[in-house]
Short mmCIF file of C-alpha atoms in Angstrom, two decimals:
data_model
loop_
_atom_site.label_atom_id
_atom_site.label_comp_id
_atom_site.label_asym_id
_atom_site.label_seq_id
_atom_site.Cartn_x
_atom_site.Cartn_y
_atom_site.Cartn_z
CA UNK A 1 19.94 -17.42 -18.62
CA UNK A 2 21.72 -15.21 -21.17
CA UNK A 3 18.95 -15.84 -23.69
CA UNK A 4 16.30 -15.05 -21.07
CA UNK A 5 18.07 -11.79 -20.25
CA UNK A 6 18.04 -10.90 -23.95
CA UNK A 7 14.30 -11.57 -24.20
CA UNK A 8 13.67 -9.46 -21.10
CA UNK A 9 15.69 -6.62 -22.59
CA UNK A 10 13.63 -6.80 -25.77
CA UNK A 11 10.42 -6.75 -23.73
CA UNK A 12 11.46 -3.63 -21.83
CA UNK A 13 12.54 -1.94 -25.06
CA UNK A 14 9.18 -2.75 -26.67
CA UNK A 15 7.34 -1.39 -23.63
CA UNK A 16 9.28 1.87 -23.81
CA UNK A 17 8.51 2.22 -27.51
CA UNK A 18 4.76 1.62 -27.03
CA UNK A 19 2.20 4.11 -25.70
CA UNK A 20 2.12 4.04 -21.86
CA UNK A 21 -1.40 2.60 -21.80
CA UNK A 22 -0.44 -0.53 -23.75
CA UNK A 23 1.80 -2.32 -21.25
CA UNK A 24 -0.40 -5.41 -21.11
CA UNK A 25 -0.54 -5.53 -24.92
CA UNK A 26 3.26 -5.46 -25.10
CA UNK A 27 3.60 -8.32 -22.62
CA UNK A 28 0.83 -10.27 -24.35
CA UNK A 29 2.53 -9.96 -27.74
CA UNK A 30 5.83 -11.05 -26.20
CA UNK A 31 4.29 -14.15 -24.60
CA UNK A 32 2.35 -14.97 -27.77
CA UNK A 33 5.52 -14.69 -29.85
CA UNK A 34 7.64 -16.84 -27.56
CA UNK A 35 5.19 -19.41 -26.24
CA UNK A 36 1.97 -19.15 -28.24
CA UNK A 37 0.17 -17.71 -25.21
CA UNK A 38 -3.59 -17.20 -25.40
CA UNK A 39 -6.08 -15.14 -23.39
CA UNK A 40 -3.52 -12.86 -21.75
CA UNK A 41 -4.88 -10.39 -19.20
CA UNK A 42 -3.81 -8.39 -16.17
CA UNK A 43 -6.07 -8.15 -13.13
CA UNK A 44 -5.68 -5.07 -10.91
CA UNK A 45 -6.16 -5.20 -7.16
CA UNK A 46 -8.60 -2.39 -6.27
CA UNK A 47 -7.80 0.44 -3.87
CA UNK A 48 -8.96 -1.36 -0.72
CA UNK A 49 -7.70 -4.81 -1.70
CA UNK A 50 -11.09 -6.47 -1.84
CA UNK A 51 -11.70 -6.96 -5.58
CA UNK A 52 -9.93 -7.40 -8.91
CA UNK A 53 -10.59 -5.63 -12.20
CA UNK A 54 -9.53 -7.33 -15.43
CA UNK A 55 -7.61 -5.45 -18.11
CA UNK A 56 -7.49 -7.63 -21.22
CA UNK A 57 -4.89 -7.34 -23.95
CA UNK A 58 -6.22 -5.84 -27.18
CA UNK A 59 -7.70 -8.46 -29.48
CA UNK A 60 -7.75 -11.19 -26.84
CA UNK A 61 -10.68 -13.58 -26.81
CA UNK A 62 -11.75 -13.24 -23.17
CA UNK A 63 -15.38 -13.55 -22.17
CA UNK A 64 -15.12 -12.87 -18.43
CA UNK A 65 -16.38 -9.31 -18.87
CA UNK A 66 -15.45 -6.18 -16.99
CA UNK A 67 -17.26 -6.88 -13.72
CA UNK A 68 -15.04 -6.76 -10.63
CA UNK A 69 -14.06 -10.13 -9.19
CA UNK A 70 -14.28 -10.72 -5.45
CA UNK A 71 -10.78 -11.46 -4.21
CA UNK A 72 -11.52 -13.25 -0.92
CA UNK A 73 -11.33 -17.02 -1.22
CA UNK A 74 -10.41 -16.95 -4.92
CA UNK A 75 -7.41 -18.55 -6.60
CA UNK A 76 -6.12 -15.01 -7.18
CA UNK A 77 -6.22 -14.40 -3.43
CA UNK A 78 -4.06 -17.48 -2.89
CA UNK A 79 -1.56 -16.32 -5.52
CA UNK A 80 -1.29 -12.83 -4.04
CA UNK A 81 -0.89 -14.06 -0.47
CA UNK A 82 1.68 -16.71 -1.31
CA UNK A 83 3.38 -14.65 -4.05
CA UNK A 84 3.74 -17.90 -5.96
CA UNK A 85 2.75 -18.81 -9.46
CA UNK A 86 -0.32 -21.06 -9.82
CA UNK A 87 -0.79 -23.52 -12.70
CA UNK A 88 -3.92 -25.56 -13.42
CA UNK A 89 -5.73 -27.13 -16.41
CA UNK A 90 -7.83 -24.61 -18.34
CA UNK A 91 -10.55 -27.15 -19.20
CA UNK A 92 -9.70 -27.06 -22.91
CA UNK A 93 -6.49 -29.04 -22.99
CA UNK A 94 -4.22 -26.15 -22.07
CA UNK A 95 -2.79 -24.73 -18.85
CA UNK A 96 -4.00 -21.65 -17.01
CA UNK A 97 -1.09 -19.79 -15.42
CA UNK A 98 -1.63 -17.07 -12.81
CA UNK A 99 1.43 -15.11 -11.71
CA UNK A 100 1.74 -12.30 -9.14
CA UNK A 101 2.65 -8.84 -10.47
CA UNK A 102 4.44 -7.21 -7.54
CA UNK A 103 6.90 -4.35 -7.19
CA UNK A 104 8.93 -4.23 -3.93
CA UNK A 105 6.11 -5.69 -1.91
CA UNK A 106 3.34 -3.67 -3.58
CA UNK A 107 0.86 -6.15 -5.09
CA UNK A 108 -0.42 -4.54 -8.26
CA UNK A 109 -2.36 -7.62 -9.35
CA UNK A 110 -1.85 -10.83 -11.31
CA UNK A 111 -0.97 -11.80 -14.86
CA UNK A 112 -3.25 -14.53 -16.24
CA UNK A 113 -2.15 -16.49 -19.29
CA UNK A 114 -3.35 -19.62 -21.07
CA UNK A 115 -0.66 -21.84 -22.61
CA UNK A 116 -1.09 -25.03 -24.59
CA UNK A 117 1.96 -26.47 -22.83
CA UNK A 118 4.58 -25.17 -20.45
CA UNK A 119 7.66 -26.69 -18.86
CA UNK A 120 9.52 -25.22 -15.91
CA UNK A 121 11.65 -23.00 -18.13
CA UNK A 122 8.59 -21.46 -19.76
CA UNK A 123 6.88 -20.92 -16.41
CA UNK A 124 10.00 -19.21 -15.08
CA UNK A 125 10.06 -16.87 -18.08
CA UNK A 126 6.36 -16.06 -17.58
CA UNK A 127 7.27 -15.10 -14.00
CA UNK A 128 10.04 -12.87 -15.30
CA UNK A 129 7.60 -11.23 -17.72
CA UNK A 130 5.18 -10.59 -14.83
CA UNK A 131 7.98 -9.04 -12.79
CA UNK A 132 8.89 -6.82 -15.74
CA UNK A 133 5.22 -5.87 -16.13
CA UNK A 134 5.18 -4.61 -12.54
CA UNK A 135 8.04 -2.20 -13.25
CA UNK A 136 6.50 -1.19 -16.58
CA UNK A 137 3.15 -0.35 -14.95
CA UNK A 138 4.80 1.65 -12.16
CA UNK A 139 6.80 3.61 -14.74
CA UNK A 140 3.96 4.11 -17.23
CA UNK A 141 1.59 5.16 -14.44
CA UNK A 142 3.34 8.54 -14.50
CA UNK A 143 2.02 9.18 -18.00
CA UNK A 144 -1.52 7.78 -18.09
CA UNK A 145 -4.59 7.51 -15.87
CA UNK A 146 -5.36 4.00 -17.13
CA UNK A 147 -3.71 2.22 -14.21
CA UNK A 148 -5.21 4.60 -11.65
CA UNK A 149 -8.67 3.97 -13.09
CA UNK A 150 -8.02 0.24 -13.10
CA UNK A 151 -7.84 0.19 -9.29
CA UNK A 152 -11.23 1.86 -8.81
CA UNK A 153 -14.41 -0.14 -8.46
CA UNK A 154 -16.72 2.73 -7.35
CA UNK A 155 -17.30 6.38 -8.20
CA UNK A 156 -14.90 8.73 -6.42
CA UNK A 157 -15.85 12.00 -4.71
CA UNK A 158 -13.78 15.18 -5.10
CA UNK A 159 -12.56 14.80 -1.50
CA UNK A 160 -11.42 11.25 -2.19
CA UNK A 161 -9.67 12.32 -5.38
CA UNK A 162 -7.70 14.94 -3.44
CA UNK A 163 -6.87 12.48 -0.67
CA UNK A 164 -5.61 9.76 -2.97
CA UNK A 165 -3.19 12.21 -4.56
CA UNK A 166 -1.70 12.83 -1.11
CA UNK A 167 -0.92 9.17 -0.47
CA UNK A 168 2.31 7.41 -1.48
CA UNK A 169 2.04 5.80 -4.90
CA UNK A 170 2.66 2.37 -3.31
CA UNK A 171 0.76 1.28 -0.18
CA UNK A 172 3.44 -1.31 0.63
CA UNK A 173 7.22 -1.28 0.94
CA UNK A 174 9.73 -4.03 1.72
CA UNK A 175 13.34 -3.63 2.86
CA UNK A 176 15.86 -5.73 4.73
CA UNK A 177 14.94 -4.24 8.10
CA UNK A 178 11.16 -3.88 7.80
CA UNK A 179 7.98 -4.48 5.85
CA UNK A 180 5.28 -1.82 5.81
CA UNK A 181 1.74 -1.77 4.41
CA UNK A 182 -1.19 0.62 4.71
CA UNK A 183 -4.84 0.87 3.74
CA UNK A 184 -7.59 3.46 3.79
CA UNK A 185 -11.35 2.91 3.55
CA UNK A 186 -13.76 3.85 2.16
CA UNK A 187 -11.98 4.43 -1.13
CA UNK A 188 -14.78 6.41 -2.79
CA UNK A 189 -15.84 9.07 -0.26
CA UNK A 190 -13.01 9.85 2.14
CA UNK A 191 -12.15 13.17 3.69
CA UNK A 192 -9.29 13.78 6.10
CA UNK A 193 -7.18 10.66 6.65
CA UNK A 194 -3.70 10.31 5.17
CA UNK A 195 -0.63 8.20 5.65
CA UNK A 196 2.86 8.71 4.29
CA UNK A 197 6.29 7.12 4.36
CA UNK A 198 9.70 7.48 2.80
CA UNK A 199 12.86 5.43 3.08
CA UNK A 200 16.17 7.23 3.48
CA UNK A 201 19.66 5.80 3.70
CA UNK A 202 19.47 5.21 7.43
CA UNK A 203 15.95 6.23 8.50
CA UNK A 204 12.38 5.19 7.78
CA UNK A 205 9.95 8.12 8.09
CA UNK A 206 6.28 7.27 8.69
CA UNK A 207 3.24 9.44 9.39
CA UNK A 208 -0.48 8.91 9.85
CA UNK A 209 -2.80 11.91 10.11
CA UNK A 210 -6.48 12.74 10.46
CA UNK A 211 -7.68 16.20 9.46
CA UNK A 212 -10.87 17.17 11.26
CA UNK A 213 -14.04 17.83 9.29
CA UNK A 214 -15.74 16.28 6.32
CA UNK A 215 -15.71 16.30 2.55
CA UNK A 216 -13.52 18.73 0.63
CA UNK A 217 -12.81 20.97 3.63
CA UNK A 218 -10.98 18.18 5.44
CA UNK A 219 -9.27 17.14 2.20
CA UNK A 220 -7.94 20.67 1.72
CA UNK A 221 -6.79 20.78 5.34
CA UNK A 222 -5.05 17.44 4.83
CA UNK A 223 -3.32 18.85 1.73
CA UNK A 224 -1.87 21.69 3.79
CA UNK A 225 -0.83 19.29 6.57
CA UNK A 226 0.85 16.71 4.33
CA UNK A 227 2.57 19.43 2.31
CA UNK A 228 4.01 20.98 5.47
CA UNK A 229 5.18 17.62 6.81
CA UNK A 230 6.87 16.69 3.54
CA UNK A 231 8.54 20.08 3.24
CA UNK A 232 9.99 19.74 6.73
CA UNK A 233 11.00 16.11 6.22
CA UNK A 234 12.72 16.85 2.91
CA UNK A 235 14.59 19.69 4.59
CA UNK A 236 16.16 17.17 6.96
CA UNK A 237 13.94 17.79 9.98
CA UNK A 238 13.38 15.14 12.63
CA UNK A 239 9.92 14.17 13.89
CA UNK A 240 9.80 17.00 16.43
CA UNK A 241 10.67 19.70 13.91
CA UNK A 242 8.25 18.20 11.40
CA UNK A 243 5.48 18.44 14.00
CA UNK A 244 6.32 22.05 14.84
CA UNK A 245 6.39 23.00 11.15
CA UNK A 246 3.02 21.37 10.46
CA UNK A 247 1.49 23.01 13.53
CA UNK A 248 2.64 26.48 12.45
CA UNK A 249 1.36 25.90 8.93
CA UNK A 250 -2.14 25.09 10.20
CA UNK A 251 -2.12 28.10 12.51
CA UNK A 252 -1.00 30.40 9.71
CA UNK A 253 -3.18 29.21 6.86
CA UNK A 254 -6.32 27.64 8.28
CA UNK A 255 -8.60 27.34 11.27
CA UNK A 256 -8.70 23.59 11.19
CA UNK A 257 -7.30 20.91 13.48
CA UNK A 258 -5.64 17.61 12.74
CA UNK A 259 -4.32 14.73 14.80
CA UNK A 260 -1.21 12.88 13.77
CA UNK A 261 1.56 10.49 14.65
CA UNK A 262 5.06 10.97 13.22
CA UNK A 263 7.77 8.31 13.42
CA UNK A 264 11.45 8.27 12.48
CA UNK A 265 12.91 4.76 12.76
CA UNK A 266 16.68 4.24 12.83
CA UNK A 267 17.30 1.35 10.42
CA UNK A 268 20.43 0.21 12.26
CA UNK A 269 19.00 0.05 15.79
CA UNK A 270 15.20 -0.01 15.55
CA UNK A 271 15.00 3.02 17.84
CA UNK A 272 11.93 5.02 16.92
CA UNK A 273 11.61 8.74 17.63
CA UNK A 274 7.98 9.82 17.51
CA UNK A 275 5.53 12.61 18.17
CA UNK A 276 1.89 11.99 19.03
CA UNK A 277 -0.35 14.97 18.27
CA UNK A 278 -3.69 13.99 19.79
CA UNK A 279 -3.77 10.71 17.89
CA UNK A 280 -5.01 7.25 19.02
CA UNK A 281 -2.34 5.07 20.60
CA UNK A 282 -0.62 2.51 18.38
CA UNK A 283 -1.10 -1.20 18.96
CA UNK A 284 1.81 -3.61 19.13
CA UNK A 285 1.96 -7.34 18.58
CA UNK A 286 4.96 -8.70 20.49
CA UNK A 287 5.58 -12.33 21.48
CA UNK A 288 1.99 -13.23 20.62
CA UNK A 289 0.39 -10.52 22.78
CA UNK A 290 -1.46 -7.43 21.50
CA UNK A 291 -1.17 -4.30 23.61
CA UNK A 292 -1.61 -0.55 23.36
CA UNK A 293 1.56 1.50 23.30
CA UNK A 294 0.62 4.14 25.84
CA UNK A 295 2.37 7.27 24.65
CA UNK A 296 2.14 10.77 26.01
CA UNK A 297 -0.37 12.63 23.85
CA UNK A 298 0.24 16.24 22.81
CA UNK A 299 -2.45 18.56 21.48
CA UNK A 300 -3.54 18.19 17.84
CA UNK A 301 -1.92 20.28 15.14
CA UNK A 302 -3.54 23.70 14.82
CA UNK A 303 -4.64 24.10 18.47
CA UNK A 304 -3.80 27.56 19.80
CA UNK A 305 -1.94 26.76 23.03
CA UNK A 306 1.41 27.64 24.63
CA UNK A 307 2.53 24.01 25.01
CA UNK A 308 5.04 22.48 22.59
CA UNK A 309 5.39 18.98 21.17
CA UNK A 310 7.40 16.30 22.92
CA UNK A 311 9.75 13.85 21.24
CA UNK A 312 9.31 10.32 22.60
CA UNK A 313 11.24 7.11 22.01
CA UNK A 314 10.08 3.59 21.28
CA UNK A 315 12.47 0.67 20.86
CA UNK A 316 11.40 -1.83 18.21
CA UNK A 317 12.54 -5.42 18.59
CA UNK A 318 12.93 -7.99 15.79
CA UNK A 319 9.56 -9.69 15.40
CA UNK A 320 7.53 -6.68 16.54
CA UNK A 321 4.45 -5.65 14.58
CA UNK A 322 3.36 -2.04 15.12
CA UNK A 323 -0.14 -0.99 14.05
CA UNK A 324 -1.05 2.68 13.57
CA UNK A 325 -4.74 3.61 13.31
CA UNK A 326 -6.99 6.59 12.81
CA UNK A 327 -10.06 6.97 15.00
CA UNK A 328 -12.30 5.78 12.17
CA UNK A 329 -11.03 2.28 12.96
CA UNK A 330 -12.25 2.63 16.55
CA UNK A 331 -15.34 4.85 16.71
CA UNK A 332 -19.08 4.34 16.31
CA UNK A 333 -20.02 1.15 14.47
CA UNK A 334 -16.39 0.18 13.96
CA UNK A 335 -15.99 -0.20 17.72
CA UNK A 336 -17.67 -3.61 17.54
CA UNK A 337 -14.80 -4.99 15.47
CA UNK A 338 -12.41 -6.97 17.67
CA UNK A 339 -9.21 -5.55 16.21
CA UNK A 340 -6.97 -7.18 18.81
CA UNK A 341 -8.25 -10.61 17.81
CA UNK A 342 -7.76 -9.84 14.11
CA UNK A 343 -4.22 -8.61 14.77
CA UNK A 344 -3.42 -11.76 16.73
CA UNK A 345 -4.99 -14.06 14.13
CA UNK A 346 -3.09 -12.42 11.25
CA UNK A 347 0.25 -12.18 13.04
CA UNK A 348 1.94 -14.63 10.67
CA UNK A 349 0.59 -12.97 7.52
CA UNK A 350 2.32 -10.36 5.40
CA UNK A 351 1.43 -6.81 6.55
CA UNK A 352 -0.54 -6.16 3.34
CA UNK A 353 -2.78 -9.16 4.17
CA UNK A 354 -3.11 -8.01 7.78
CA UNK A 355 -4.20 -4.57 6.53
CA UNK A 356 -6.80 -6.21 4.32
CA UNK A 357 -8.13 -8.27 7.21
CA UNK A 358 -8.33 -5.25 9.53
CA UNK A 359 -10.13 -2.99 7.06
CA UNK A 360 -12.48 -5.84 6.14
CA UNK A 361 -13.31 -6.36 9.84
CA UNK A 362 -14.19 -2.68 10.23
CA UNK A 363 -16.29 -2.66 7.07
CA UNK A 364 -18.14 -5.77 8.26
CA UNK A 365 -18.76 -4.20 11.67
CA UNK A 366 -20.25 -1.15 9.94
CA UNK A 367 -22.24 -3.29 7.49
CA UNK A 368 -20.21 -1.84 4.63
CA UNK A 369 -21.08 1.79 5.42
CA UNK A 370 -18.44 3.82 7.25
CA UNK A 371 -19.34 7.29 8.49
CA UNK A 372 -15.68 8.31 8.85
CA UNK A 373 -12.40 7.47 7.14
CA UNK A 374 -10.62 4.47 8.58
CA UNK A 375 -6.90 4.10 8.02
CA UNK A 376 -4.48 1.44 9.24
CA UNK A 377 -0.73 1.08 8.80
CA UNK A 378 1.14 -2.10 9.74
CA UNK A 379 4.90 -2.07 10.27
CA UNK A 380 6.84 -5.31 10.80
CA UNK A 381 10.30 -4.80 12.24
CA UNK A 382 12.80 -7.48 11.19
CA UNK A 383 15.92 -5.85 12.57
CA UNK A 384 19.30 -5.38 10.95
CA UNK A 385 19.81 -8.30 8.57
CA UNK A 386 23.10 -6.85 7.37
CA UNK A 387 21.71 -6.50 3.87
CA UNK A 388 21.40 -3.46 1.62
CA UNK A 389 18.33 -1.27 1.98
CA UNK A 390 16.13 -1.12 -1.11
CA UNK A 391 15.61 2.46 -2.16
CA UNK A 392 12.05 3.48 -3.08
#
């Protein structure tokens, strides 16, 4: 393994020396040098997890074109769900190798390589290169728009552009105690929905919000709301103080309203402190049954009223799946989607796959045309596994 570590170090050094938009080229050259790899490309998962977009290494002879590839039912779908490398004949005497490119649970896409021959050692080193590529892309994404553009399969409105900048850079996070994934549709013309999370040393903070209105007005309101929540959270405030701070910010700087749900989960005990500001109740999958978690509901943020927010408690048990939704997942045409059945049917899947199934069900119910944003966040609680928490 010492030689493999040396090769990986050289790969990372080459990536740092190259322009930030050439990550795939660096990996392709490395694989070509070591194994004679051909037709090296990286396929991005798009923003709503429904399609893939191919980014081919410079100079590669690939004829698949730039058209998005439907993910559902494809070999790429199988690789992403299983998080296992797939190897098959390429039809020309070589081997087609497809490897997941994932960073702490966030599926960025897959690395596709053609090799004339490959033993287990070579396949393992291709997997290591794909893992390195995930970290390289996450790092280089700070310096170029290439990887942001790679996840888009439609034109994006100004409101959607603003909203996407409010979201965490990774829609999925894995740690010893939990796995979390989120999704928001439509990706091209959204307005007021947001979700957020951060992982501290002993607490997971999660929020889901829905700013009232449409287009850029709701996006600007959401910017104020998310900024206020993050400021309070980063100042050490609990869920109740975060809610109060966000409420005062909306009263002081706008005339808009927003619903929201704020959670602070103790990583040692699974005890969740939360505030519900006029937001739809969460759903919970426990012991094979799907049920609403019937919380007390306070007024939305920004409502002029003398009442204050109430801190509530919810105990998570190992094996629980908690689903947070915005009303776009429930209203109008989306109401025909049987979300409880989808949640039950996807109970054994990774949260990112459950999110995909839920958003797909809503899109199908609306015949692909949503009138409102629809956001879903899925949190699996594993409990204290006595392992270190991965910092994000």
